[in-house]
Amino acid sequence: METGQVCYKIAGRDAGGCCVILEVIDKNYVTIDGETRRKKCNIKHLEPINVKIKADKNTSKEEILKLLEKQELIKIKKQKIIKNANSKTKSGKKS
């Protein structure tokens, strides 16, 4: 495992999420970020894939998510709220 390696979490609360290794702490632990929050993670909880990106411990979360989206590994869900004036009125209103 090395810096910039893209992985999937296979254990814990973030299982199934895509992440990037930002720093190798020792032989058992790395720092990750991506669809998960930035944190220390046991390498036994990661499944590496054959993709690497240019990222290190100084890379921001937004940049990491953009790089992962560019590689089509994740799709950021953008929610748009459309307010409809007609939905606020009640149809059964007495005159």
mmCIF file of N, CA and C in Angstrom:
data_model
loop_
_atom_site.group_PDB
_atom_site.id
_atom_site.type_symbol
_atom_site.label_atom_id
_atom_site.label_comp_id
_atom_site.label_asym_id
_atom_site.label_seq_id
_atom_site.Cartn_x
_atom_site.Cartn_y
_atom_site.Cartn_z
ATOM 1 N N MET A 1 0.844 -1.173 0.000
ATOM 2 C CA MET A 1 0.000 0.000 0.000
ATOM 3 C C MET A 1 0.893 1.240 0.000
ATOM 4 N N GLU A 2 0.522 2.202 -0.838
ATOM 5 C CA GLU A 2 1.302 3.429 -0.904
ATOM 6 C C GLU A 2 0.400 4.635 -1.134
ATOM 7 N N THR A 3 0.960 5.808 -0.948
ATOM 8 C CA THR A 3 0.220 7.053 -1.074
ATOM 9 C C THR A 3 -0.386 7.190 -2.469
ATOM 10 N N GLY A 4 -1.658 7.575 -2.521
ATOM 11 C CA GLY A 4 -2.358 7.747 -3.790
ATOM 12 C C GLY A 4 -3.135 6.521 -4.235
ATOM 13 N N GLN A 5 -2.955 5.395 -3.562
ATOM 14 C CA GLN A 5 -3.665 4.161 -3.900
ATOM 15 C C GLN A 5 -5.148 4.314 -3.582
ATOM 16 N N VAL A 6 -6.006 3.979 -4.529
ATOM 17 C CA VAL A 6 -7.450 4.030 -4.316
ATOM 18 C C VAL A 6 -7.901 2.677 -3.785
ATOM 19 N N CYS A 7 -8.769 2.699 -2.775
ATOM 20 C CA CYS A 7 -9.240 1.478 -2.120
ATOM 21 C C CYS A 7 -10.732 1.575 -1.841
ATOM 22 N N TYR A 8 -11.308 0.432 -1.523
ATOM 23 C CA TYR A 8 -12.666 0.376 -0.994
ATOM 24 C C TYR A 8 -12.588 -0.106 0.446
ATOM 25 N N LYS A 9 -13.382 0.509 1.313
ATOM 26 C CA LYS A 9 -13.466 0.059 2.706
ATOM 27 C C LYS A 9 -14.281 -1.229 2.720
ATOM 28 N N ILE A 10 -13.803 -2.244 3.438
ATOM 29 C CA ILE A 10 -14.521 -3.514 3.497
ATOM 30 C C ILE A 10 -14.999 -3.843 4.900
ATOM 31 N N ALA A 11 -14.705 -2.969 5.863
ATOM 32 C CA ALA A 11 -15.129 -3.217 7.243
ATOM 33 C C ALA A 11 -15.470 -1.896 7.911
ATOM 34 N N GLY A 12 -16.299 -1.991 8.923
ATOM 35 C CA GLY A 12 -16.633 -0.805 9.699
ATOM 36 C C GLY A 12 -17.835 -0.058 9.165
ATOM 37 N N ARG A 13 -18.080 1.090 9.761
ATOM 38 C CA ARG A 13 -19.259 1.890 9.427
ATOM 39 C C ARG A 13 -19.215 2.412 7.994
ATOM 40 N N ASP A 14 -18.021 2.612 7.441
ATOM 41 C CA ASP A 14 -17.871 3.156 6.094
ATOM 42 C C ASP A 14 -17.694 2.071 5.030
ATOM 43 N N ALA A 15 -18.017 0.836 5.340
ATOM 44 C CA ALA A 15 -17.822 -0.274 4.409
ATOM 45 C C ALA A 15 -18.522 0.012 3.084
ATOM 46 N N GLY A 16 -17.809 -0.251 1.986
ATOM 47 C CA GLY A 16 -18.350 -0.019 0.658
ATOM 48 C C GLY A 16 -17.965 1.331 0.083
ATOM 49 N N GLY A 17 -17.423 2.204 0.905
ATOM 50 C CA GLY A 17 -17.040 3.537 0.449
ATOM 51 C C GLY A 17 -15.681 3.532 -0.232
ATOM 52 N N CYS A 18 -15.520 4.425 -1.193
ATOM 53 C CA CYS A 18 -14.264 4.564 -1.913
ATOM 54 C C CYS A 18 -13.380 5.568 -1.179
ATOM 55 N N CYS A 19 -12.088 5.275 -1.096
ATOM 56 C CA CYS A 19 -11.172 6.171 -0.381
ATOM 57 C C CYS A 19 -9.792 6.124 -1.021
ATOM 58 N N VAL A 20 -8.944 7.062 -0.598
ATOM 59 C CA VAL A 20 -7.574 7.169 -1.101
ATOM 60 C C VAL A 20 -6.620 7.163 0.082
ATOM 61 N N ILE A 21 -5.508 6.457 -0.055
ATOM 62 C CA ILE A 21 -4.487 6.465 0.988
ATOM 63 C C ILE A 21 -3.689 7.757 0.865
ATOM 64 N N LEU A 22 -3.654 8.526 1.949
ATOM 65 C CA LEU A 22 -2.955 9.806 1.952
ATOM 66 C C LEU A 22 -1.595 9.735 2.623
ATOM 67 N N GLU A 23 -1.443 8.792 3.555
ATOM 68 C CA GLU A 23 -0.189 8.692 4.298
ATOM 69 C C GLU A 23 -0.062 7.283 4.863
ATOM 70 N N VAL A 24 1.121 6.701 4.774
ATOM 71 C CA VAL A 24 1.392 5.409 5.393
ATOM 72 C C VAL A 24 1.981 5.692 6.768
ATOM 73 N N ILE A 25 1.274 5.265 7.820
ATOM 74 C CA ILE A 25 1.712 5.525 9.192
ATOM 75 C C ILE A 25 2.739 4.483 9.627
ATOM 76 N N ASP A 26 2.395 3.215 9.480
ATOM 77 C CA ASP A 26 3.325 2.116 9.741
ATOM 78 C C ASP A 26 2.867 0.923 8.920
ATOM 79 N N LYS A 27 3.368 -0.276 9.227
ATOM 80 C CA LYS A 27 3.035 -1.435 8.393
ATOM 81 C C LYS A 27 1.579 -1.867 8.507
ATOM 82 N N ASN A 28 0.863 -1.405 9.529
ATOM 83 C CA ASN A 28 -0.530 -1.804 9.714
ATOM 84 C C ASN A 28 -1.552 -0.700 9.495
ATOM 85 N N TYR A 29 -1.138 0.554 9.536
ATOM 86 C CA TYR A 29 -2.093 1.666 9.496
ATOM 87 C C TYR A 29 -1.746 2.705 8.437
ATOM 88 N N VAL A 30 -2.799 3.281 7.853
ATOM 89 C CA VAL A 30 -2.670 4.363 6.877
ATOM 90 C C VAL A 30 -3.704 5.438 7.202
ATOM 91 N N THR A 31 -3.514 6.628 6.648
ATOM 92 C CA THR A 31 -4.514 7.685 6.744
ATOM 93 C C THR A 31 -5.273 7.701 5.429
ATOM 94 N N ILE A 32 -6.618 7.715 5.499
ATOM 95 C CA ILE A 32 -7.449 7.688 4.299
ATOM 96 C C ILE A 32 -8.404 8.876 4.289
ATOM 97 N N ASP A 33 -8.933 9.164 3.102
ATOM 98 C CA ASP A 33 -9.979 10.168 2.930
ATOM 99 C C ASP A 33 -10.696 9.852 1.629
ATOM 100 N N GLY A 34 -11.899 10.353 1.482
ATOM 101 C CA GLY A 34 -12.700 10.123 0.286
ATOM 102 C C GLY A 34 -14.163 10.176 0.660
ATOM 103 N N GLU A 35 -14.906 9.116 0.337
ATOM 104 C CA GLU A 35 -16.309 9.049 0.746
ATOM 105 C C GLU A 35 -16.422 8.877 2.257
ATOM 106 N N THR A 36 -15.327 8.549 2.883
ATOM 107 C CA THR A 36 -15.266 8.462 4.339
ATOM 108 C C THR A 36 -14.665 9.758 4.864
ATOM 109 N N ARG A 37 -14.708 9.950 6.168
ATOM 110 C CA ARG A 37 -14.012 11.113 6.722
ATOM 111 C C ARG A 37 -12.525 10.787 6.796
ATOM 112 N N ARG A 38 -11.691 11.811 6.895
ATOM 113 C CA ARG A 38 -10.245 11.599 6.985
ATOM 114 C C ARG A 38 -9.930 10.955 8.325
ATOM 115 N N LYS A 39 -9.295 9.775 8.283
ATOM 116 C CA LYS A 39 -9.006 9.070 9.528
ATOM 117 C C LYS A 39 -7.940 8.004 9.332
ATOM 118 N N LYS A 40 -7.454 7.516 10.451
ATOM 119 C CA LYS A 40 -6.501 6.414 10.497
ATOM 120 C C LYS A 40 -7.282 5.124 10.272
ATOM 121 N N CYS A 41 -6.725 4.228 9.468
ATOM 122 C CA CYS A 41 -7.443 2.996 9.140
ATOM 123 C C CYS A 41 -6.463 1.824 9.082
ATOM 124 N N ASN A 42 -6.902 0.677 9.569
ATOM 125 C CA ASN A 42 -6.130 -0.554 9.484
ATOM 126 C C ASN A 42 -6.148 -1.033 8.035
ATOM 127 N N ILE A 43 -4.998 -1.439 7.496
ATOM 128 C CA ILE A 43 -4.950 -1.872 6.100
ATOM 129 C C ILE A 43 -5.735 -3.160 5.860
ATOM 130 N N LYS A 44 -6.026 -3.912 6.920
ATOM 131 C CA LYS A 44 -6.850 -5.116 6.789
ATOM 132 C C LYS A 44 -8.294 -4.764 6.442
ATOM 133 N N HIS A 45 -8.680 -3.502 6.653
ATOM 134 C CA HIS A 45 -10.044 -3.053 6.378
ATOM 135 C C HIS A 45 -10.178 -2.428 4.996
ATOM 136 N N LEU A 46 -9.124 -2.514 4.179
ATOM 137 C CA LEU A 46 -9.120 -1.897 2.856
ATOM 138 C C LEU A 46 -8.903 -2.930 1.763
ATOM 139 N N GLU A 47 -9.572 -2.721 0.626
ATOM 140 C CA GLU A 47 -9.384 -3.561 -0.557
ATOM 141 C C GLU A 47 -8.850 -2.656 -1.672
ATOM 142 N N PRO A 48 -7.544 -2.747 -1.998
ATOM 143 C CA PRO A 48 -6.988 -1.866 -3.031
ATOM 144 C C PRO A 48 -7.488 -2.246 -4.424
ATOM 145 N N ILE A 49 -7.620 -1.239 -5.286
ATOM 146 C CA ILE A 49 -7.969 -1.485 -6.685
ATOM 147 C C ILE A 49 -6.813 -0.968 -7.543
ATOM 148 N N ASN A 50 -6.845 -1.255 -8.827
ATOM 149 C CA ASN A 50 -5.724 -0.917 -9.712
ATOM 150 C C ASN A 50 -5.789 0.520 -10.214
ATOM 151 N N VAL A 51 -6.037 1.457 -9.318
ATOM 152 C CA VAL A 51 -6.102 2.872 -9.677
ATOM 153 C C VAL A 51 -5.292 3.658 -8.659
ATOM 154 N N LYS A 52 -4.502 4.605 -9.152
ATOM 155 C CA LYS A 52 -3.765 5.515 -8.274
ATOM 156 C C LYS A 52 -4.043 6.933 -8.743
ATOM 157 N N ILE A 53 -4.114 7.852 -7.784
ATOM 158 C CA ILE A 53 -4.289 9.261 -8.107
ATOM 159 C C ILE A 53 -3.209 10.063 -7.395
ATOM 160 N N LYS A 54 -3.005 11.289 -7.844
ATOM 161 C CA LYS A 54 -2.012 12.152 -7.199
ATOM 162 C C LYS A 54 -2.659 12.816 -6.001
ATOM 163 N N ALA A 55 -2.384 12.293 -4.834
ATOM 164 C CA ALA A 55 -2.927 12.839 -3.590
ATOM 165 C C ALA A 55 -1.940 12.564 -2.466
ATOM 166 N N ASP A 56 -1.860 13.498 -1.540
ATOM 167 C CA ASP A 56 -1.039 13.308 -0.351
ATOM 168 C C ASP A 56 -1.776 13.874 0.850
ATOM 169 N N LYS A 57 -1.114 13.949 2.001
ATOM 170 C CA LYS A 57 -1.803 14.355 3.224
ATOM 171 C C LYS A 57 -2.238 15.814 3.216
ATOM 172 N N ASN A 58 -1.743 16.612 2.269
ATOM 173 C CA ASN A 58 -2.136 18.018 2.175
ATOM 174 C C ASN A 58 -3.284 18.256 1.193
ATOM 175 N N THR A 59 -3.751 17.216 0.525
ATOM 176 C CA THR A 59 -4.835 17.339 -0.442
ATOM 177 C C THR A 59 -6.164 17.479 0.292
ATOM 178 N N SER A 60 -6.983 18.442 -0.138
ATOM 179 C CA SER A 60 -8.268 18.673 0.533
ATOM 180 C C SER A 60 -9.289 17.607 0.138
ATOM 181 N N LYS A 61 -10.316 17.463 0.953
ATOM 182 C CA LYS A 61 -11.376 16.488 0.702
ATOM 183 C C LYS A 61 -12.077 16.766 -0.625
ATOM 184 N N GLU A 62 -12.328 18.055 -0.928
ATOM 185 C CA GLU A 62 -12.998 18.420 -2.173
ATOM 186 C C GLU A 62 -12.180 17.988 -3.391
ATOM 187 N N GLU A 63 -10.864 18.189 -3.333
ATOM 188 C CA GLU A 63 -9.996 17.782 -4.434
ATOM 189 C C GLU A 63 -10.010 16.269 -4.609
ATOM 190 N N ILE A 64 -9.981 15.540 -3.498
ATOM 191 C CA ILE A 64 -10.006 14.076 -3.558
ATOM 192 C C ILE A 64 -11.303 13.593 -4.184
ATOM 193 N N LEU A 65 -12.430 14.157 -3.762
ATOM 194 C CA LEU A 65 -13.721 13.753 -4.319
ATOM 195 C C LEU A 65 -13.805 14.070 -5.810
ATOM 196 N N LYS A 66 -13.245 15.202 -6.241
ATOM 197 C CA LYS A 66 -13.237 15.548 -7.667
ATOM 198 C C LYS A 66 -12.398 14.548 -8.457
ATOM 199 N N LEU A 67 -11.237 14.157 -7.910
ATOM 200 C CA LEU A 67 -10.378 13.183 -8.588
ATOM 201 C C LEU A 67 -11.054 11.819 -8.686
ATOM 202 N N LEU A 68 -11.733 11.406 -7.622
ATOM 203 C CA LEU A 68 -12.436 10.119 -7.644
ATOM 204 C C LEU A 68 -13.611 10.155 -8.614
ATOM 205 N N GLU A 69 -14.306 11.292 -8.661
ATOM 206 C CA GLU A 69 -15.430 11.428 -9.591
ATOM 207 C C GLU A 69 -14.920 11.433 -11.032
ATOM 208 N N LYS A 70 -13.777 12.066 -11.274
ATOM 209 C CA LYS A 70 -13.178 12.103 -12.608
ATOM 210 C C LYS A 70 -12.815 10.696 -13.074
ATOM 211 N N GLN A 71 -12.373 9.851 -12.159
ATOM 212 C CA GLN A 71 -12.045 8.456 -12.470
ATOM 213 C C GLN A 71 -13.300 7.588 -12.556
ATOM 214 N N GLU A 72 -14.468 8.196 -12.331
ATOM 215 C CA GLU A 72 -15.772 7.520 -12.350
ATOM 216 C C GLU A 72 -15.864 6.417 -11.303
ATOM 217 N N LEU A 73 -15.207 6.633 -10.162
ATOM 218 C CA LEU A 73 -15.284 5.674 -9.064
ATOM 219 C C LEU A 73 -16.440 6.005 -8.134
ATOM 220 N N ILE A 74 -16.814 7.273 -8.087
ATOM 221 C CA ILE A 74 -17.968 7.687 -7.293
ATOM 222 C C ILE A 74 -18.767 8.698 -8.094
ATOM 223 N N LYS A 75 -20.011 8.827 -7.745
ATOM 224 C CA LYS A 75 -20.853 9.856 -8.329
ATOM 225 C C LYS A 75 -21.401 10.676 -7.187
ATOM 226 N N ILE A 76 -20.997 11.937 -7.140
ATOM 227 C CA ILE A 76 -21.455 12.809 -6.069
ATOM 228 C C ILE A 76 -22.919 13.140 -6.303
ATOM 229 N N LYS A 77 -23.708 12.906 -5.275
ATOM 230 C CA LYS A 77 -25.140 13.153 -5.367
ATOM 231 C C LYS A 77 -25.408 14.625 -5.106
ATOM 232 N N LYS A 78 -25.938 15.291 -6.103
ATOM 233 C CA LYS A 78 -26.268 16.701 -5.953
ATOM 234 C C LYS A 78 -27.782 16.815 -5.852
ATOM 235 N N GLN A 79 -28.237 17.371 -4.765
ATOM 236 C CA GLN A 79 -29.667 17.517 -4.558
ATOM 237 C C GLN A 79 -30.069 18.943 -4.865
ATOM 238 N N LYS A 80 -31.105 19.073 -5.675
ATOM 239 C CA LYS A 80 -31.638 20.387 -5.991
ATOM 240 C C LYS A 80 -33.044 20.464 -5.424
ATOM 241 N N ILE A 81 -33.305 21.540 -4.742
ATOM 242 C CA ILE A 81 -34.631 21.740 -4.172
ATOM 243 C C ILE A 81 -35.359 22.747 -5.043
ATOM 244 N N ILE A 82 -36.432 22.293 -5.638
ATOM 245 C CA ILE A 82 -37.238 23.167 -6.485
ATOM 246 C C ILE A 82 -38.529 23.463 -5.749
ATOM 247 N N LYS A 83 -38.743 24.718 -5.486
ATOM 248 C CA LYS A 83 -39.950 25.121 -4.780
ATOM 249 C C LYS A 83 -41.024 25.464 -5.803
ATOM 250 N N ASN A 84 -42.158 24.862 -5.615
ATOM 251 C CA ASN A 84 -43.281 25.104 -6.503
ATOM 252 C C ASN A 84 -44.340 25.876 -5.726
ATOM 253 N N ALA A 85 -44.706 27.028 -6.206
ATOM 254 C CA ALA A 85 -45.681 27.871 -5.506
ATOM 255 C C ALA A 85 -47.040 27.186 -5.407
ATOM 256 N N ASN A 86 -47.382 26.369 -6.375
ATOM 257 C CA ASN A 86 -48.682 25.690 -6.359
ATOM 258 C C ASN A 86 -48.756 24.613 -5.283
ATOM 259 N N SER A 87 -47.642 24.040 -4.904
ATOM 260 C CA SER A 87 -47.655 22.976 -3.904
ATOM 261 C C SER A 87 -47.953 23.507 -2.508
ATOM 262 N N LYS A 88 -47.803 24.815 -2.306
ATOM 263 C CA LYS A 88 -48.054 25.408 -1.001
ATOM 264 C C LYS A 88 -49.532 25.697 -0.762
ATOM 265 N N THR A 89 -50.299 25.829 -1.817
ATOM 266 C CA THR A 89 -51.726 26.135 -1.662
ATOM 267 C C THR A 89 -52.517 24.858 -1.447
ATOM 268 N N LYS A 90 -53.602 24.978 -0.717
ATOM 269 C CA LYS A 90 -54.464 23.823 -0.467
ATOM 270 C C LYS A 90 -55.591 23.822 -1.483
ATOM 271 N N SER A 91 -55.863 22.675 -2.069
ATOM 272 C CA SER A 91 -56.892 22.594 -3.103
ATOM 273 C C SER A 91 -58.301 22.590 -2.519
ATOM 274 N N GLY A 92 -58.484 22.132 -1.309
ATOM 275 C CA GLY A 92 -59.811 22.045 -0.701
ATOM 276 C C GLY A 92 -60.167 23.271 0.122
ATOM 277 N N LYS A 93 -59.695 24.404 -0.242
ATOM 278 C CA LYS A 93 -59.878 25.635 0.517
ATOM 279 C C LYS A 93 -61.241 26.263 0.225
ATOM 280 N N LYS A 94 -61.961 26.685 1.289
ATOM 281 C CA LYS A 94 -63.259 27.335 1.102
ATOM 282 C C LYS A 94 -63.050 28.798 0.751
ATOM 283 N N SER A 95 -63.928 29.334 -0.119
ATOM 284 C CA SER A 95 -63.828 30.741 -0.518
ATOM 285 C C SER A 95 -64.640 31.639 0.356
#
